[in-house]
Amino acid sequence: MYVGRDMTELSMIPKSEWKDSELAFFHHSLQQMAPYLNAEGLTIHREIMEEIETRGGLRNVEAAYASGTKRTHD
């Protein structure tokens, strides 16, 4: 379960100040709803993706042979 700031609070601050977990959660959520988003929703999703790209992507949260996992979002 996601525990963090909601979209209302996050919409008032620049994406550059969002935590990685917030970017990951809302990217996943908006990705699932993409076919149903209006122009404003698509713009927010695009901005989130651009911020993720600016940061060099998100950390891999899947288990691998050499490492375990640390979950950042549901």
mmCIF file with all atom_site columns, N, CA and C in Angstrom, residues 1-31 44-45 47-49 51-52 55 58 61 71-74:
data_model
loop_
_atom_site.group_PDB
_atom_site.id
_atom_site.type_symbol
_atom_site.label_atom_id
_atom_site.label_alt_id
_atom_site.label_comp_id
_atom_site.label_asym_id
_atom_site.label_entity_id
_atom_site.label_seq_id
_atom_site.pdbx_PDB_ins_code
_atom_site.Cartn_x
_atom_site.Cartn_y
_atom_site.Cartn_z
_atom_site.occupancy
_atom_site.B_iso_or_equiv
_atom_site.pdbx_formal_charge
_atom_site.auth_seq_id
_atom_site.auth_comp_id
_atom_site.auth_asym_id
_atom_site.auth_atom_id
_atom_site.pdbx_PDB_model_num
ATOM 1   N N  . MET A 1 1  ? 0.835  -1.175 0.000   1.00 0.00 ? 1  MET A N  1
ATOM 2   C CA . MET A 1 1  ? 0.000  0.000  0.000   1.00 0.00 ? 1  MET A CA 1
ATOM 3   C C  . MET A 1 1  ? 0.882  1.241  0.000   1.00 0.00 ? 1  MET A C  1
ATOM 4   N N  . TYR A 1 2  ? 0.494  2.242  -0.793  1.00 0.00 ? 2  TYR A N  1
ATOM 5   C CA . TYR A 1 2  ? 1.233  3.501  -0.880  1.00 0.00 ? 2  TYR A CA 1
ATOM 6   C C  . TYR A 1 2  ? 0.969  4.341  0.363   1.00 0.00 ? 2  TYR A C  1
ATOM 7   N N  . VAL A 1 3  ? 2.032  4.795  0.975   1.00 0.00 ? 3  VAL A N  1
ATOM 8   C CA . VAL A 1 3  ? 1.918  5.704  2.105   1.00 0.00 ? 3  VAL A CA 1
ATOM 9   C C  . VAL A 1 3  ? 2.763  6.924  1.762   1.00 0.00 ? 3  VAL A C  1
ATOM 10  N N  . GLY A 1 4  ? 2.107  8.019  1.521   1.00 0.00 ? 4  GLY A N  1
ATOM 11  C CA . GLY A 1 4  ? 2.828  9.225  1.151   1.00 0.00 ? 4  GLY A CA 1
ATOM 12  C C  . GLY A 1 4  ? 1.877  10.349 0.811   1.00 0.00 ? 4  GLY A C  1
ATOM 13  N N  . ARG A 1 5  ? 2.443  11.392 0.231   1.00 0.00 ? 5  ARG A N  1
ATOM 14  C CA . ARG A 1 5  ? 1.648  12.561 -0.125  1.00 0.00 ? 5  ARG A CA 1
ATOM 15  C C  . ARG A 1 5  ? 0.694  12.219 -1.266  1.00 0.00 ? 5  ARG A C  1
ATOM 16  N N  . ASP A 1 6  ? -0.493 12.804 -1.225  1.00 0.00 ? 6  ASP A N  1
ATOM 17  C CA . ASP A 1 6  ? -1.463 12.544 -2.291  1.00 0.00 ? 6  ASP A CA 1
ATOM 18  C C  . ASP A 1 6  ? -1.243 13.515 -3.449  1.00 0.00 ? 6  ASP A C  1
ATOM 19  N N  . MET A 1 7  ? -1.940 13.269 -4.540  1.00 0.00 ? 7  MET A N  1
ATOM 20  C CA . MET A 1 7  ? -1.753 14.066 -5.758  1.00 0.00 ? 7  MET A CA 1
ATOM 21  C C  . MET A 1 7  ? -2.107 15.530 -5.525  1.00 0.00 ? 7  MET A C  1
ATOM 22  N N  . THR A 1 8  ? -3.067 15.816 -4.653  1.00 0.00 ? 8  THR A N  1
ATOM 23  C CA . THR A 1 8  ? -3.436 17.195 -4.370  1.00 0.00 ? 8  THR A CA 1
ATOM 24  C C  . THR A 1 8  ? -2.241 17.971 -3.828  1.00 0.00 ? 8  THR A C  1
ATOM 25  N N  . GLU A 1 9  ? -1.548 17.377 -2.874  1.00 0.00 ? 9  GLU A N  1
ATOM 26  C CA . GLU A 1 9  ? -0.365 18.030 -2.292  1.00 0.00 ? 9  GLU A CA 1
ATOM 27  C C  . GLU A 1 9  ? 0.779  18.078 -3.300  1.00 0.00 ? 9  GLU A C  1
ATOM 28  N N  . LEU A 1 10 ? 1.004  16.974 -3.997  1.00 0.00 ? 10 LEU A N  1
ATOM 29  C CA . LEU A 1 10 ? 2.119  16.915 -4.946  1.00 0.00 ? 10 LEU A CA 1
ATOM 30  C C  . LEU A 1 10 ? 1.936  17.863 -6.125  1.00 0.00 ? 10 LEU A C  1
ATOM 31  N N  . SER A 1 11 ? 0.698  18.138 -6.502  1.00 0.00 ? 11 SER A N  1
ATOM 32  C CA . SER A 1 11 ? 0.460  19.023 -7.650  1.00 0.00 ? 11 SER A CA 1
ATOM 33  C C  . SER A 1 11 ? 0.889  20.457 -7.371  1.00 0.00 ? 11 SER A C  1
ATOM 34  N N  . MET A 1 12 ? 1.120  20.776 -6.104  1.00 0.00 ? 12 MET A N  1
ATOM 35  C CA . MET A 1 12 ? 1.522  22.134 -5.737  1.00 0.00 ? 12 MET A CA 1
ATOM 36  C C  . MET A 1 12 ? 3.039  22.315 -5.656  1.00 0.00 ? 12 MET A C  1
ATOM 37  N N  . ILE A 1 13 ? 3.784  21.246 -5.895  1.00 0.00 ? 13 ILE A N  1
ATOM 38  C CA . ILE A 1 13 ? 5.241  21.355 -5.853  1.00 0.00 ? 13 ILE A CA 1
ATOM 39  C C  . ILE A 1 13 ? 5.825  20.809 -7.152  1.00 0.00 ? 13 ILE A C  1
ATOM 40  N N  . PRO A 1 14 ? 7.014  21.286 -7.546  1.00 0.00 ? 14 PRO A N  1
ATOM 41  C CA . PRO A 1 14 ? 7.612  20.800 -8.795  1.00 0.00 ? 14 PRO A CA 1
ATOM 42  C C  . PRO A 1 14 ? 7.946  19.308 -8.722  1.00 0.00 ? 14 PRO A C  1
ATOM 43  N N  . LYS A 1 15 ? 7.895  18.644 -9.869  1.00 0.00 ? 15 LYS A N  1
ATOM 44  C CA . LYS A 1 15 ? 8.202  17.206 -9.926  1.00 0.00 ? 15 LYS A CA 1
ATOM 45  C C  . LYS A 1 15 ? 9.622  16.923 -9.440  1.00 0.00 ? 15 LYS A C  1
ATOM 46  N N  . SER A 1 16 ? 10.516 17.908 -9.571  1.00 0.00 ? 16 SER A N  1
ATOM 47  C CA . SER A 1 16 ? 11.902 17.720 -9.135  1.00 0.00 ? 16 SER A CA 1
ATOM 48  C C  . SER A 1 16 ? 12.009 17.539 -7.623  1.00 0.00 ? 16 SER A C  1
ATOM 49  N N  . GLU A 1 17 ? 10.968 17.912 -6.883  1.00 0.00 ? 17 GLU A N  1
ATOM 50  C CA . GLU A 1 17 ? 10.969 17.763 -5.424  1.00 0.00 ? 17 GLU A CA 1
ATOM 51  C C  . GLU A 1 17 ? 10.214 16.514 -4.960  1.00 0.00 ? 17 GLU A C  1
ATOM 52  N N  . TRP A 1 18 ? 9.682  15.741 -5.902  1.00 0.00 ? 18 TRP A N  1
ATOM 53  C CA . TRP A 1 18 ? 8.988  14.503 -5.548  1.00 0.00 ? 18 TRP A CA 1
ATOM 54  C C  . TRP A 1 18 ? 10.016 13.438 -5.177  1.00 0.00 ? 18 TRP A C  1
ATOM 55  N N  . LYS A 1 19 ? 9.646  12.542 -4.280  1.00 0.00 ? 19 LYS A N  1
ATOM 56  C CA . LYS A 1 19 ? 10.486 11.387 -3.945  1.00 0.00 ? 19 LYS A CA 1
ATOM 57  C C  . LYS A 1 19 ? 10.383 10.359 -5.074  1.00 0.00 ? 19 LYS A C  1
ATOM 58  N N  . ASP A 1 20 ? 11.397 9.516  -5.183  1.00 0.00 ? 20 ASP A N  1
ATOM 59  C CA . ASP A 1 20 ? 11.368 8.449  -6.196  1.00 0.00 ? 20 ASP A CA 1
ATOM 60  C C  . ASP A 1 20 ? 10.144 7.557  -6.021  1.00 0.00 ? 20 ASP A C  1
ATOM 61  N N  . SER A 1 21 ? 9.793  7.266  -4.769  1.00 0.00 ? 21 SER A N  1
ATOM 62  C CA . SER A 1 21 ? 8.642  6.392  -4.519  1.00 0.00 ? 21 SER A CA 1
ATOM 63  C C  . SER A 1 21 ? 7.342  7.030  -4.995  1.00 0.00 ? 21 SER A C  1
ATOM 64  N N  . GLU A 1 22 ? 7.246  8.349  -4.881  1.00 0.00 ? 22 GLU A N  1
ATOM 65  C CA . GLU A 1 22 ? 6.045  9.043  -5.353  1.00 0.00 ? 22 GLU A CA 1
ATOM 66  C C  . GLU A 1 22 ? 5.987  9.019  -6.875  1.00 0.00 ? 22 GLU A C  1
ATOM 67  N N  . LEU A 1 23 ? 7.113  9.266  -7.525  1.00 0.00 ? 23 LEU A N  1
ATOM 68  C CA . LEU A 1 23 ? 7.153  9.199  -8.981  1.00 0.00 ? 23 LEU A CA 1
ATOM 69  C C  . LEU A 1 23 ? 6.781  7.802  -9.463  1.00 0.00 ? 23 LEU A C  1
ATOM 70  N N  . ALA A 1 24 ? 7.349  6.788  -8.820  1.00 0.00 ? 24 ALA A N  1
ATOM 71  C CA . ALA A 1 24 ? 7.090  5.409  -9.225  1.00 0.00 ? 24 ALA A CA 1
ATOM 72  C C  . ALA A 1 24 ? 5.621  5.039  -9.039  1.00 0.00 ? 24 ALA A C  1
ATOM 73  N N  . PHE A 1 25 ? 5.050  5.402  -7.898  1.00 0.00 ? 25 PHE A N  1
ATOM 74  C CA . PHE A 1 25 ? 3.661  5.049  -7.629  1.00 0.00 ? 25 PHE A CA 1
ATOM 75  C C  . PHE A 1 25 ? 2.711  5.714  -8.617  1.00 0.00 ? 25 PHE A C  1
ATOM 76  N N  . PHE A 1 26 ? 2.862  7.031  -8.804  1.00 0.00 ? 26 PHE A N  1
ATOM 77  C CA . PHE A 1 26 ? 1.926  7.729  -9.681  1.00 0.00 ? 26 PHE A CA 1
ATOM 78  C C  . PHE A 1 26 ? 2.174  7.406  -11.147 1.00 0.00 ? 26 PHE A C  1
ATOM 79  N N  . HIS A 1 27 ? 3.411  7.101  -11.514 1.00 0.00 ? 27 HIS A N  1
ATOM 80  C CA . HIS A 1 27 ? 3.669  6.651  -12.887 1.00 0.00 ? 27 HIS A CA 1
ATOM 81  C C  . HIS A 1 27 ? 2.924  5.339  -13.139 1.00 0.00 ? 27 HIS A C  1
ATOM 82  N N  . HIS A 1 28 ? 3.049  4.398  -12.216 1.00 0.00 ? 28 HIS A N  1
ATOM 83  C CA . HIS A 1 28 ? 2.379  3.108  -12.368 1.00 0.00 ? 28 HIS A CA 1
ATOM 84  C C  . HIS A 1 28 ? 0.856  3.293  -12.408 1.00 0.00 ? 28 HIS A C  1
ATOM 85  N N  . SER A 1 29 ? 0.332  4.102  -11.504 1.00 0.00 ? 29 SER A N  1
ATOM 86  C CA . SER A 1 29 ? -1.119 4.320  -11.453 1.00 0.00 ? 29 SER A CA 1
ATOM 87  C C  . SER A 1 29 ? -1.636 4.952  -12.739 1.00 0.00 ? 29 SER A C  1
ATOM 88  N N  . LEU A 1 30 ? -0.964 6.002  -13.198 1.00 0.00 ? 30 LEU A N  1
ATOM 89  C CA . LEU A 1 30 ? -1.421 6.683  -14.413 1.00 0.00 ? 30 LEU A CA 1
ATOM 90  C C  . LEU A 1 30 ? -1.218 5.815  -15.648 1.00 0.00 ? 30 LEU A C  1
ATOM 91  N N  . GLN A 1 31 ? -0.180 4.990  -15.627 1.00 0.00 ? 31 GLN A N  1
ATOM 92  C CA . GLN A 1 31 ? 0.058  4.075  -16.749 1.00 0.00 ? 31 GLN A CA 1
ATOM 93  C C  . GLN A 1 31 ? -1.104 3.098  -16.887 1.00 0.00 ? 31 GLN A C  1
ATOM 94  N N  . ILE A 1 44 ? 0.248  15.364 -17.069 1.00 0.00 ? 44 ILE A N  1
ATOM 95  C CA . ILE A 1 44 ? 0.853  15.042 -15.770 1.00 0.00 ? 44 ILE A CA 1
ATOM 96  C C  . ILE A 1 44 ? 1.679  13.770 -15.883 1.00 0.00 ? 44 ILE A C  1
ATOM 97  N N  . HIS A 1 45 ? 1.148  12.762 -16.546 1.00 0.00 ? 45 HIS A N  1
ATOM 98  C CA . HIS A 1 45 ? 1.876  11.502 -16.702 1.00 0.00 ? 45 HIS A CA 1
ATOM 99  C C  . HIS A 1 45 ? 3.164  11.714 -17.494 1.00 0.00 ? 45 HIS A C  1
ATOM 100 N N  . GLU A 1 47 ? 4.914  14.485 -17.708 1.00 0.00 ? 47 GLU A N  1
ATOM 101 C CA . GLU A 1 47 ? 5.847  15.217 -16.850 1.00 0.00 ? 47 GLU A CA 1
ATOM 102 C C  . GLU A 1 47 ? 6.518  14.286 -15.845 1.00 0.00 ? 47 GLU A C  1
ATOM 103 N N  . ILE A 1 48 ? 5.753  13.337 -15.302 1.00 0.00 ? 48 ILE A N  1
ATOM 104 C CA . ILE A 1 48 ? 6.309  12.358 -14.369 1.00 0.00 ? 48 ILE A CA 1
ATOM 105 C C  . ILE A 1 48 ? 7.350  11.497 -15.085 1.00 0.00 ? 48 ILE A C  1
ATOM 106 N N  . MET A 1 49 ? 7.033  11.041 -16.293 1.00 0.00 ? 49 MET A N  1
ATOM 107 C CA . MET A 1 49 ? 7.989  10.228 -17.053 1.00 0.00 ? 49 MET A CA 1
ATOM 108 C C  . MET A 1 49 ? 9.247  11.025 -17.382 1.00 0.00 ? 49 MET A C  1
ATOM 109 N N  . GLU A 1 51 ? 10.533 13.464 -15.606 1.00 0.00 ? 51 GLU A N  1
ATOM 110 C CA . GLU A 1 51 ? 11.312 13.602 -14.370 1.00 0.00 ? 51 GLU A CA 1
ATOM 111 C C  . GLU A 1 51 ? 12.054 12.302 -14.056 1.00 0.00 ? 51 GLU A C  1
ATOM 112 N N  . ILE A 1 52 ? 11.400 11.175 -14.274 1.00 0.00 ? 52 ILE A N  1
ATOM 113 C CA . ILE A 1 52 ? 12.058 9.889  -14.059 1.00 0.00 ? 52 ILE A CA 1
ATOM 114 C C  . ILE A 1 52 ? 13.263 9.759  -14.986 1.00 0.00 ? 52 ILE A C  1
ATOM 115 N N  . ARG A 1 55 ? 16.195 11.881 -13.898 1.00 0.00 ? 55 ARG A N  1
ATOM 116 C CA . ARG A 1 55 ? 16.914 11.288 -12.769 1.00 0.00 ? 55 ARG A CA 1
ATOM 117 C C  . ARG A 1 55 ? 17.687 10.025 -13.162 1.00 0.00 ? 55 ARG A C  1
ATOM 118 N N  . LEU A 1 58 ? 14.392 4.761  -12.628 1.00 0.00 ? 58 LEU A N  1
ATOM 119 C CA . LEU A 1 58 ? 14.149 4.311  -11.260 1.00 0.00 ? 58 LEU A CA 1
ATOM 120 C C  . LEU A 1 58 ? 15.003 3.090  -10.966 1.00 0.00 ? 58 LEU A C  1
ATOM 121 N N  . VAL A 1 61 ? 13.669 -2.694 -8.620  1.00 0.00 ? 61 VAL A N  1
ATOM 122 C CA . VAL A 1 61 ? 13.161 -3.186 -7.340  1.00 0.00 ? 61 VAL A CA 1
ATOM 123 C C  . VAL A 1 61 ? 12.865 -4.682 -7.388  1.00 0.00 ? 61 VAL A C  1
ATOM 124 N N  . ARG A 1 71 ? 11.329 -2.644 -1.375  1.00 0.00 ? 71 ARG A N  1
ATOM 125 C CA . ARG A 1 71 ? 10.139 -2.093 -2.039  1.00 0.00 ? 71 ARG A CA 1
ATOM 126 C C  . ARG A 1 71 ? 10.034 -0.605 -1.791  1.00 0.00 ? 71 ARG A C  1
ATOM 127 N N  . THR A 1 72 ? 9.654  0.125  -2.840  1.00 0.00 ? 72 THR A N  1
ATOM 128 C CA . THR A 1 72 ? 9.444  1.555  -2.709  1.00 0.00 ? 72 THR A CA 1
ATOM 129 C C  . THR A 1 72 ? 7.992  1.945  -2.912  1.00 0.00 ? 72 THR A C  1
ATOM 130 N N  . HIS A 1 73 ? 7.196  1.077  -3.513  1.00 0.00 ? 73 HIS A N  1
ATOM 131 C CA . HIS A 1 73 ? 5.779  1.351  -3.718  1.00 0.00 ? 73 HIS A CA 1
ATOM 132 C C  . HIS A 1 73 ? 5.052  0.059  -4.028  1.00 0.00 ? 73 HIS A C  1
ATOM 133 N N  . ASP A 1 74 ? 3.744  0.087  -3.932  1.00 0.00 ? 74 ASP A N  1
ATOM 134 C CA . ASP A 1 74 ? 2.922  -1.075 -4.281  1.00 0.00 ? 74 ASP A CA 1
ATOM 135 C C  . ASP A 1 74 ? 2.594  -1.043 -5.743  1.00 0.00 ? 74 ASP A C  1
#
